[in-house]
Structures are given as C-alpha cells and as structure tokens.
Coordinates of C-alpha atoms in Angstrom, one line a residue:
M1 CA -1.0 -70.8 -24.5
A2 CA -2.1 -74.1 -26.0
V3 CA -5.7 -73.0 -26.1
I4 CA -4.7 -69.6 -27.7
G5 CA -2.6 -71.5 -30.4
I6 CA -5.5 -73.9 -31.2
L7 CA -8.0 -71.1 -31.4
H8 CA -5.7 -69.1 -33.7
S9 CA -5.3 -72.0 -36.0
V10 CA -8.9 -72.9 -36.1
T11 CA -9.9 -69.2 -36.7
N12 CA -7.4 -68.9 -39.5
L13 CA -8.7 -72.0 -41.2
L14 CA -12.3 -71.1 -40.9
S15 CA -11.6 -67.6 -42.3
S16 CA -10.8 -69.4 -45.6
K17 CA -14.4 -70.8 -45.7
S18 CA -13.4 -74.4 -45.2
S19 CA -14.5 -76.9 -42.5
V20 CA -12.1 -77.7 -39.7
I21 CA -11.8 -80.8 -37.5
V22 CA -9.9 -80.9 -34.2
F23 CA -8.7 -84.3 -32.8
V24 CA -8.0 -84.2 -29.1
L25 CA -5.6 -86.9 -27.7
D26 CA -5.0 -87.3 -24.0
F27 CA -2.2 -89.8 -23.5
S28 CA -3.3 -91.7 -20.4
K29 CA -0.5 -92.4 -18.1
A30 CA 1.8 -90.6 -20.5
F31 CA 4.2 -89.4 -17.7
D32 CA 4.8 -93.0 -16.8
T33 CA 6.0 -94.0 -20.2
V34 CA 8.8 -91.5 -20.8
R35 CA 12.1 -93.3 -20.8
H36 CA 14.9 -91.4 -19.1
A37 CA 17.5 -92.4 -21.7
T38 CA 15.4 -91.1 -24.5
L39 CA 14.5 -87.9 -22.8
L40 CA 18.1 -87.2 -21.9
R41 CA 19.2 -87.8 -25.5
K42 CA 16.6 -85.2 -26.6
V43 CA 17.6 -82.8 -23.8
A44 CA 21.2 -83.0 -24.9
T45 CA 20.3 -81.5 -28.2
L46 CA 18.8 -78.4 -26.7
N47 CA 20.7 -75.2 -26.4
I48 CA 20.9 -75.0 -22.6
P49 CA 23.9 -74.5 -20.3
D50 CA 25.9 -77.6 -19.4
A51 CA 25.1 -77.0 -15.7
V52 CA 21.4 -77.2 -16.4
Y53 CA 21.8 -80.3 -18.5
N54 CA 23.9 -82.0 -15.8
W55 CA 21.2 -81.0 -13.2
I56 CA 18.5 -82.7 -15.3
V57 CA 20.7 -85.8 -15.7
E58 CA 21.2 -85.9 -11.9
F59 CA 17.4 -85.4 -11.3
F60 CA 16.5 -88.4 -13.4
S61 CA 19.5 -90.7 -12.1
G62 CA 19.3 -93.1 -9.2
R63 CA 15.5 -93.2 -9.0
S64 CA 13.9 -96.2 -7.4
L65 CA 10.5 -97.2 -5.9
C66 CA 9.0 -99.7 -3.5
T67 CA 5.4 -100.8 -2.7
R68 CA 4.0 -100.8 0.8
Y69 CA 0.9 -102.8 1.4
G70 CA -0.5 -103.7 4.8
G71 CA 2.5 -104.2 7.0
S72 CA 4.9 -105.3 4.2
T73 CA 7.2 -103.3 2.1
S74 CA 8.8 -104.5 -1.2
A75 CA 12.5 -104.2 -2.0
L76 CA 13.6 -101.1 -3.9
V77 CA 13.6 -101.4 -7.7
D78 CA 15.5 -99.0 -9.9
I79 CA 13.3 -97.2 -12.5
S80 CA 14.3 -96.0 -15.9
A81 CA 11.1 -94.5 -17.0
S82 CA 8.5 -92.1 -15.6
I83 CA 8.4 -88.3 -14.9
I84 CA 7.3 -87.2 -11.5
Q85 CA 3.8 -85.6 -11.9
G86 CA 3.4 -82.4 -10.0
S87 CA 7.1 -81.6 -10.4
A88 CA 7.9 -78.3 -12.2
I89 CA 10.1 -80.2 -14.7
G90 CA 7.4 -82.8 -15.5
P91 CA 5.3 -81.1 -18.2
V92 CA 8.4 -79.6 -19.9
S93 CA 10.1 -82.9 -19.9
F94 CA 7.1 -84.5 -21.5
V95 CA 6.9 -81.7 -24.2
V96 CA 10.6 -82.2 -24.9
N97 CA 10.1 -86.0 -25.3
A98 CA 7.1 -85.5 -27.6
D99 CA 8.7 -82.7 -29.6
D100 CA 9.4 -85.0 -32.6
L101 CA 5.7 -85.9 -32.9
T102 CA 4.6 -84.3 -36.1
T103 CA 1.9 -84.6 -38.7
V104 CA 2.4 -86.4 -42.0
T105 CA -0.3 -84.7 -44.0
S106 CA 0.4 -81.1 -45.2
G107 CA -2.0 -78.5 -43.9
N108 CA -2.5 -80.3 -40.6
Q109 CA -1.2 -78.7 -37.5
I110 CA -0.4 -80.1 -34.1
H111 CA -0.4 -78.4 -30.7
K112 CA 1.0 -80.0 -27.7
Y113 CA 0.9 -79.2 -24.0
A114 CA 2.1 -81.7 -21.4
D115 CA 0.3 -84.9 -22.2
D116 CA -2.5 -83.4 -24.3
T117 CA -2.1 -83.2 -28.1
Y118 CA -4.4 -81.5 -30.5
R119 CA -4.5 -82.1 -34.2
V120 CA -6.1 -79.4 -36.3
A121 CA -7.1 -80.5 -39.9
Q122 CA -8.7 -78.6 -42.7
L123 CA -11.4 -80.5 -44.5
K124 CA -11.2 -80.1 -48.3

C-alpha cells in the first residue's frame, strides 16, 4: 500500500508538469527507540475497544531482557522501550508512534510504513 500511495502522489504531481523529488528515510534501529509510555498514550487516543487497549498495555508491560555470553548470564533488566520485531503488532505500533510526524511545508506529502518514511515534494 505504501508503494501504491507514493506512486499515486508522484504521478499526480508529475501530471502538473512539475518536477518531483522523493526523500526516503529508513530509521535504523527504529523499533528499539519506541518508548512504551509514549506509544500507550497514543494508543489510548485511538477508537479501539477497551479490551484491545488493555491487551496492548499488558503486551508491553513487564518486559525484561538479559544477556548471555560464554557461560555467563546477566541479571534481568526491565525495559521501557522497544517493539518486538517480527511480531504482528510491531509495524502497527511503530506507525501509531510515528503518526504525528508531519511535513511543515505545504504541498509536501509524507507516506509511512513501519520504519520507512517517504517525503514527496514538488519542486517549483
């Protein structure tokens, strides 16, 4: 869907006989930077059933990690950021978190999918 949206935007802008530039941003390690508290505040504003919201809160609560190297294992440490990549909720969670990312110049468009962001701008 992201590719279709980008192609549609570029095609519409090119049909007006103007030049178009597309900036592609791939936020490296983006899933590791999402703070659970920020994400859950944004999820709370969505029009979803309470049971779904409560499930999401439970999913992100009580997460911890440890490191194993050689024969040693570190102590468990609570984590308050990061989305599990490969999980079905991961890309959607990142999109919800990045939803307030907008353009500041009129005429520019932004397309987001998971940790990839595309800015389409018309050159005048």
